[in-house]
Short mmCIF file of C-alpha atoms in Angstrom, two decimals:
data_model
loop_
_atom_site.label_atom_id
_atom_site.label_comp_id
_atom_site.label_asym_id
_atom_site.label_seq_id
_atom_site.Cartn_x
_atom_site.Cartn_y
_atom_site.Cartn_z
CA MET A 1 27.30 81.56 -40.88
CA GLU A 2 26.54 84.58 -43.46
CA LYS A 3 24.94 87.53 -41.00
CA ILE A 4 21.10 88.17 -41.79
CA THR A 5 20.91 91.65 -43.46
CA HIS A 6 17.35 91.23 -44.33
CA ILE A 7 14.20 92.28 -42.50
CA SER A 8 10.82 90.75 -42.82
CA VAL A 9 7.56 93.26 -43.07
CA GLU A 10 6.33 91.48 -39.90
CA LEU A 11 9.61 91.98 -37.55
CA ARG A 12 9.42 95.60 -39.13
CA ASP A 13 6.03 96.43 -37.36
CA TRP A 14 7.23 94.23 -34.34
CA ILE A 15 10.02 96.57 -33.81
CA ALA A 16 8.28 99.54 -34.43
CA ASN A 17 5.18 98.72 -32.03
CA THR A 18 7.63 97.47 -29.32
CA LEU A 19 9.80 100.74 -29.86
CA LYS A 20 6.64 102.50 -28.96
CA THR A 21 6.18 100.88 -25.79
CA GLY A 22 9.06 102.07 -24.11
CA ALA A 23 11.39 98.85 -25.01
CA SER A 24 15.00 99.67 -25.01
CA PRO A 25 16.81 99.81 -28.30
CA GLU A 26 19.52 98.46 -27.28
CA ALA A 27 17.77 95.42 -25.58
CA ILE A 28 15.94 94.90 -29.47
CA ALA A 29 19.50 95.37 -30.71
CA ASN A 30 21.19 92.62 -29.01
CA ALA A 31 18.44 90.15 -29.42
CA MET A 32 18.53 90.39 -33.17
CA ILE A 33 22.20 90.20 -33.13
CA LYS A 34 22.05 87.05 -30.97
CA LYS A 35 19.36 85.69 -33.49
CA GLY A 36 22.30 86.01 -36.62
CA PHE A 37 21.52 89.87 -37.81
CA ASP A 38 24.71 91.72 -39.13
CA PRO A 39 25.21 94.42 -36.29
CA ILE A 40 25.48 97.25 -38.63
CA PHE A 41 22.17 96.11 -40.18
CA VAL A 42 20.69 96.15 -37.08
CA TYR A 43 21.65 99.35 -35.91
CA ARG A 44 20.89 100.95 -39.10
CA THR A 45 17.64 99.25 -39.34
CA LEU A 46 16.95 100.78 -35.48
CA LEU A 47 17.82 103.99 -36.44
CA LYS A 48 15.60 104.58 -39.42
CA LEU A 49 12.66 103.06 -37.09
CA VAL A 50 13.58 105.18 -34.41
CA ASN A 51 13.47 108.53 -36.70
CA ASN A 52 10.30 106.96 -38.43
CA THR A 53 12.15 106.45 -41.45
CA PRO A 54 11.23 103.48 -43.83
CA VAL A 55 12.76 100.34 -43.58
CA GLU A 56 12.96 98.38 -46.53
CA ALA A 57 11.18 94.86 -46.42
CA LEU A 58 11.49 91.23 -48.39
CA ALA A 59 10.02 91.88 -51.92
CA GLY A 60 8.41 88.25 -51.01
CA GLU A 61 6.85 89.07 -47.75
CA GLN A 62 4.97 92.15 -49.07
CA GLN A 63 2.31 90.12 -51.21
CA PRO A 64 -1.00 91.62 -50.30
CA TYR A 65 -3.08 90.02 -47.83
CA ILE A 66 -5.94 87.42 -48.90
CA TYR A 67 -8.77 87.85 -47.49
CA GLU A 68 -10.62 84.35 -46.74
CA ILE A 69 -14.13 84.75 -44.90
CA PRO A 70 -14.10 82.58 -41.62
CA GLU A 71 -16.81 79.63 -41.28
CA ILE A 72 -18.22 82.26 -38.65
CA GLY A 73 -18.81 84.65 -41.19
CA GLN A 74 -21.11 82.45 -43.21
CA LYS A 75 -23.55 81.74 -40.64
CA GLY A 76 -25.95 84.62 -41.32
CA ASN A 77 -26.57 87.28 -38.65
CA ILE A 78 -28.23 84.90 -36.21
CA ILE A 79 -25.70 82.16 -35.03
CA ALA A 80 -27.23 79.21 -32.76
CA THR A 81 -25.33 77.39 -30.50
CA SER A 82 -26.57 74.49 -27.89
CA ASP A 83 -27.70 77.33 -25.16
CA ARG A 84 -28.10 80.73 -26.87
CA ASP A 85 -28.48 82.68 -30.27
CA ILE A 86 -25.64 84.89 -31.04
CA LYS A 87 -27.11 88.20 -33.36
CA VAL A 88 -24.62 89.98 -35.46
CA LEU A 89 -24.58 93.74 -34.79
CA MET A 90 -21.58 95.09 -37.21
CA ARG A 91 -19.51 93.35 -39.82
CA VAL A 92 -15.87 94.60 -41.32
CA GLU A 93 -14.80 93.36 -44.26
CA LYS A 94 -11.14 94.56 -44.06
CA PRO A 95 -9.64 93.49 -41.74
CA PHE A 96 -12.53 91.00 -40.98
CA ILE A 97 -14.28 92.11 -37.64
CA LEU A 98 -17.84 90.54 -36.52
CA TYR A 99 -19.36 92.49 -33.31
CA LEU A 100 -21.53 90.04 -31.50
CA GLU A 101 -24.38 90.43 -29.08
CA ASN A 102 -25.48 87.88 -26.27
CA MET A 103 -22.00 86.34 -26.21
CA LEU A 104 -22.56 85.83 -22.31
CA SER A 105 -25.11 86.47 -20.29
CA GLU A 106 -25.07 89.45 -17.53
CA GLU A 107 -24.83 86.58 -14.90
CA GLU A 108 -22.51 84.85 -16.60
CA CYS A 109 -20.31 88.29 -17.02
CA ASP A 110 -20.59 88.98 -13.21
CA GLU A 111 -19.60 85.36 -12.25
CA LEU A 112 -16.14 85.11 -14.03
CA ILE A 113 -15.33 88.85 -12.86
CA ALA A 114 -15.85 87.48 -9.13
CA LEU A 115 -13.83 84.08 -10.32
CA SER A 116 -11.21 86.30 -11.24
CA LYS A 117 -10.67 89.06 -9.08
CA ASN A 118 -8.40 87.39 -6.45
CA ARG A 119 -6.19 86.19 -8.75
CA LEU A 120 -5.29 89.21 -11.04
CA LYS A 121 -1.87 90.03 -11.64
CA PRO A 122 0.17 92.89 -13.69
CA SER A 123 -0.50 91.83 -17.46
CA ARG A 124 2.48 90.77 -19.58
CA VAL A 125 3.43 90.19 -23.26
CA VAL A 126 6.16 87.67 -24.66
CA ASP A 127 8.87 89.89 -26.20
CA THR A 128 8.95 88.02 -29.71
CA ALA A 129 12.54 89.44 -30.09
CA THR A 130 13.96 87.10 -27.26
CA GLY A 131 11.11 85.10 -25.63
CA GLU A 132 11.16 86.79 -22.60
CA ILE A 133 7.68 87.17 -20.58
CA LYS A 134 7.85 90.49 -19.51
CA THR A 135 5.51 93.88 -18.27
CA VAL A 136 5.88 97.02 -20.48
CA PRO A 137 4.51 100.34 -20.26
CA GLY A 138 2.10 99.93 -23.36
CA ARG A 139 0.31 97.49 -21.46
CA THR A 140 -1.11 98.73 -18.22
CA SER A 141 -4.07 96.36 -17.34
CA SER A 142 -3.90 93.18 -15.31
CA GLY A 143 -5.45 90.12 -15.77
CA THR A 144 -5.18 86.10 -15.10
CA TYR A 145 -5.42 83.12 -17.17
CA TYR A 146 -7.56 80.23 -17.21
CA ARG A 147 -6.33 76.32 -17.95
CA LEU A 148 -9.41 74.78 -20.18
CA SER A 149 -12.34 73.73 -18.80
CA GLU A 150 -10.77 74.80 -14.86
CA THR A 151 -14.32 75.42 -13.89
CA PRO A 152 -18.12 74.58 -14.79
CA LEU A 153 -17.96 78.45 -16.47
CA ILE A 154 -14.82 78.36 -18.04
CA ALA A 155 -16.07 75.13 -19.74
CA THR A 156 -19.52 76.52 -20.58
CA ILE A 157 -17.79 79.41 -22.24
CA GLU A 158 -15.18 77.37 -24.15
CA LYS A 159 -17.99 75.33 -26.05
CA ARG A 160 -19.89 78.01 -26.69
CA ILE A 161 -16.81 80.05 -28.36
CA GLU A 162 -16.12 76.37 -30.17
CA GLU A 163 -19.78 76.25 -31.68
CA LEU A 164 -19.87 79.65 -32.66
CA THR A 165 -17.16 79.51 -34.52
CA ASN A 166 -15.97 75.90 -35.26
CA PHE A 167 -12.41 76.18 -34.27
CA PRO A 168 -11.67 73.18 -31.68
CA ILE A 169 -11.58 74.02 -28.29
CA GLU A 170 -8.28 72.21 -28.10
CA ASN A 171 -7.14 74.83 -31.07
CA GLY A 172 -7.99 77.63 -28.55
CA GLU A 173 -5.08 79.35 -25.82
CA GLY A 174 -6.46 79.11 -22.47
CA LEU A 175 -9.00 82.03 -21.72
CA GLN A 176 -7.75 85.39 -20.42
CA VAL A 177 -9.69 87.70 -18.16
CA LEU A 178 -8.07 91.49 -17.94
CA HIS A 179 -9.28 94.42 -15.81
CA TYR A 180 -8.51 98.13 -16.83
CA LYS A 181 -8.72 100.74 -14.41
CA VAL A 182 -8.93 104.66 -14.71
CA GLY A 183 -6.01 105.56 -17.44
CA GLU A 184 -4.97 102.00 -18.10
CA GLU A 185 -4.85 100.89 -21.89
CA TYR A 186 -2.66 98.30 -24.08
CA LYS A 187 -1.60 100.32 -27.38
CA PRO A 188 -1.37 99.37 -30.75
CA HIS A 189 -0.41 95.93 -31.01
CA PHE A 190 -0.82 92.64 -33.15
CA ASP A 191 -2.19 89.35 -31.86
CA TYR A 192 -0.53 87.37 -34.20
CA PHE A 193 3.03 86.44 -33.88
CA PRO A 194 6.52 87.12 -36.21
CA ALA A 195 7.09 84.03 -38.24
CA SER A 196 9.97 83.62 -36.58
CA LYS A 197 8.20 82.86 -33.17
CA ILE A 198 5.99 79.87 -34.53
CA ASN A 199 5.79 76.71 -32.87
CA GLN A 200 3.52 73.76 -34.21
CA ASN A 201 3.44 72.10 -30.67
CA THR A 202 1.89 75.10 -29.08
CA GLY A 203 -0.78 75.63 -32.14
CA GLY A 204 1.29 77.03 -34.73
CA GLN A 205 0.11 80.88 -35.67
CA ARG A 206 -2.74 82.92 -33.82
CA ILE A 207 -5.32 83.64 -36.36
CA ALA A 208 -8.40 84.96 -34.84
CA THR A 209 -9.47 86.45 -31.48
CA VAL A 210 -12.94 86.18 -29.54
CA LEU A 211 -12.90 89.47 -27.32
CA ILE A 212 -15.90 89.36 -24.93
CA TYR A 213 -16.87 92.24 -22.84
CA LEU A 214 -17.61 92.10 -19.52
CA ASN A 215 -19.11 95.08 -18.04
CA ASP A 216 -20.38 98.66 -19.54
CA VAL A 217 -17.53 101.20 -19.33
CA PRO A 218 -19.10 104.73 -18.60
CA GLN A 219 -16.31 106.26 -20.76
CA GLY A 220 -13.60 105.30 -22.59
CA GLY A 221 -12.19 101.85 -23.15
CA GLU A 222 -12.85 101.31 -26.77
CA THR A 223 -11.25 98.40 -28.52
CA ILE A 224 -9.57 100.73 -31.76
CA PHE A 225 -8.37 99.18 -35.21
CA PRO A 226 -6.88 102.43 -36.55
CA LYS A 227 -6.11 101.49 -40.32
CA ALA A 228 -9.73 100.77 -40.78
CA GLY A 229 -11.47 103.49 -38.90
CA VAL A 230 -13.51 101.50 -36.65
CA SER A 231 -14.06 101.96 -32.89
CA ILE A 232 -16.12 99.56 -30.70
CA THR A 233 -17.90 100.19 -27.80
CA PRO A 234 -17.73 97.99 -24.81
CA LYS A 235 -21.17 96.39 -23.84
CA LYS A 236 -21.76 93.68 -21.35
CA GLY A 237 -22.10 90.31 -22.57
CA ALA A 238 -21.35 91.11 -26.04
CA ALA A 239 -18.05 90.63 -28.14
CA ALA A 240 -15.87 91.09 -30.96
CA PHE A 241 -14.69 88.26 -33.26
CA PHE A 242 -11.33 89.20 -35.53
CA HIS A 243 -9.85 86.84 -37.91
CA TYR A 244 -6.32 87.78 -39.41
CA GLY A 245 -4.64 84.73 -40.73
CA ASN A 246 -5.59 82.67 -43.88
CA SER A 247 -5.05 79.37 -45.15
CA LYS A 248 -1.65 80.69 -46.88
CA GLY A 249 0.17 81.37 -44.05
CA GLN A 250 -0.62 85.15 -43.96
CA VAL A 251 -1.08 87.27 -41.37
CA ASP A 252 -3.15 91.03 -42.01
CA ARG A 253 -1.45 93.99 -40.68
CA MET A 254 -4.99 95.82 -40.67
CA SER A 255 -5.55 93.96 -37.76
CA VAL A 256 -3.29 96.06 -35.52
CA HIS A 257 -5.57 97.45 -32.63
CA SER A 258 -5.58 98.82 -29.16
CA SER A 259 -7.64 99.30 -26.21
CA ILE A 260 -7.45 102.95 -25.37
CA PRO A 261 -7.80 104.33 -21.84
CA VAL A 262 -10.42 103.72 -19.65
CA LEU A 263 -11.57 107.48 -18.67
CA LYS A 264 -14.58 106.56 -15.99
CA GLY A 265 -15.75 103.66 -14.59
CA GLU A 266 -13.27 100.20 -15.23
CA LYS A 267 -13.33 97.71 -18.00
CA TRP A 268 -13.36 93.84 -17.64
CA VAL A 269 -13.13 91.42 -20.59
CA ALA A 270 -12.36 88.04 -21.24
CA THR A 271 -9.77 87.14 -24.67
CA LYS A 272 -9.52 83.52 -26.21
CA TRP A 273 -6.96 83.55 -29.35
CA LEU A 274 -7.34 80.86 -31.65
CA ARG A 275 -4.61 78.93 -33.21
CA GLN A 276 -4.14 76.90 -36.60
CA SER A 277 -4.07 73.86 -35.57
CA GLU A 278 -4.25 71.83 -31.41
CA ILE A 279 -2.25 72.72 -28.73
CA LEU A 280 -0.01 69.73 -28.40
CA LYS A 281 2.50 71.70 -25.12
CA ARG A 282 0.33 73.94 -23.02
CA SER A 283 2.36 75.94 -20.13
#
């Protein structure tokens, strides 16, 4: 079989971001070689990325991202759900971001934090080159996942997200709650998957994220979109919605984001990732 001697934009960016988290270049190289990449090509590519030298990608994958306004972005500045009105505080077009007020009540935030405290574990990521789920230096929070409708509160939040976004509950991953202590962060990353890791049995590509802030952070902890120059300050009960996948199968590289270190106090957030289609197989 002929070895692969080209690299996509998404894979190039993933490798660059993974190297920044402290991942071993040798581990990345071995994973790529197992996937059928030419060893010489792999090591030349990694050497260029380590030295911050531009790496050419497939010309066909360099087409500009075509922005499509999701349904939530067409609902105006006050979005009514069955149990509350949610107000749009800020809107950014590229990448598409909405900052939303009144996503959760203060009581719901407190209840979700209390529910999560005794089930936190070190946060992990999926290594998109190997499929391994592991901890990495660039993500230093702790967290927990919930099954769909695991508790009455979780079911209420999921229903509200469905009404807000028009994404069916079945298209969403289970709610994740994260806790950041002083100094903890999540370095720049994308929420979507490389093309090689998309599985239609698990809903296909991630195309949007709902990030809910469960407490006020005295200092630090902002969500940063560095390519857009956007910084979102955590506000209890508020949420950030960002959309990064269109109907043409493209993903928006402008959506790269990070959670900067907490400098004072702590930070609690709940994350809901939305997929292209129904998730048929759940872990």
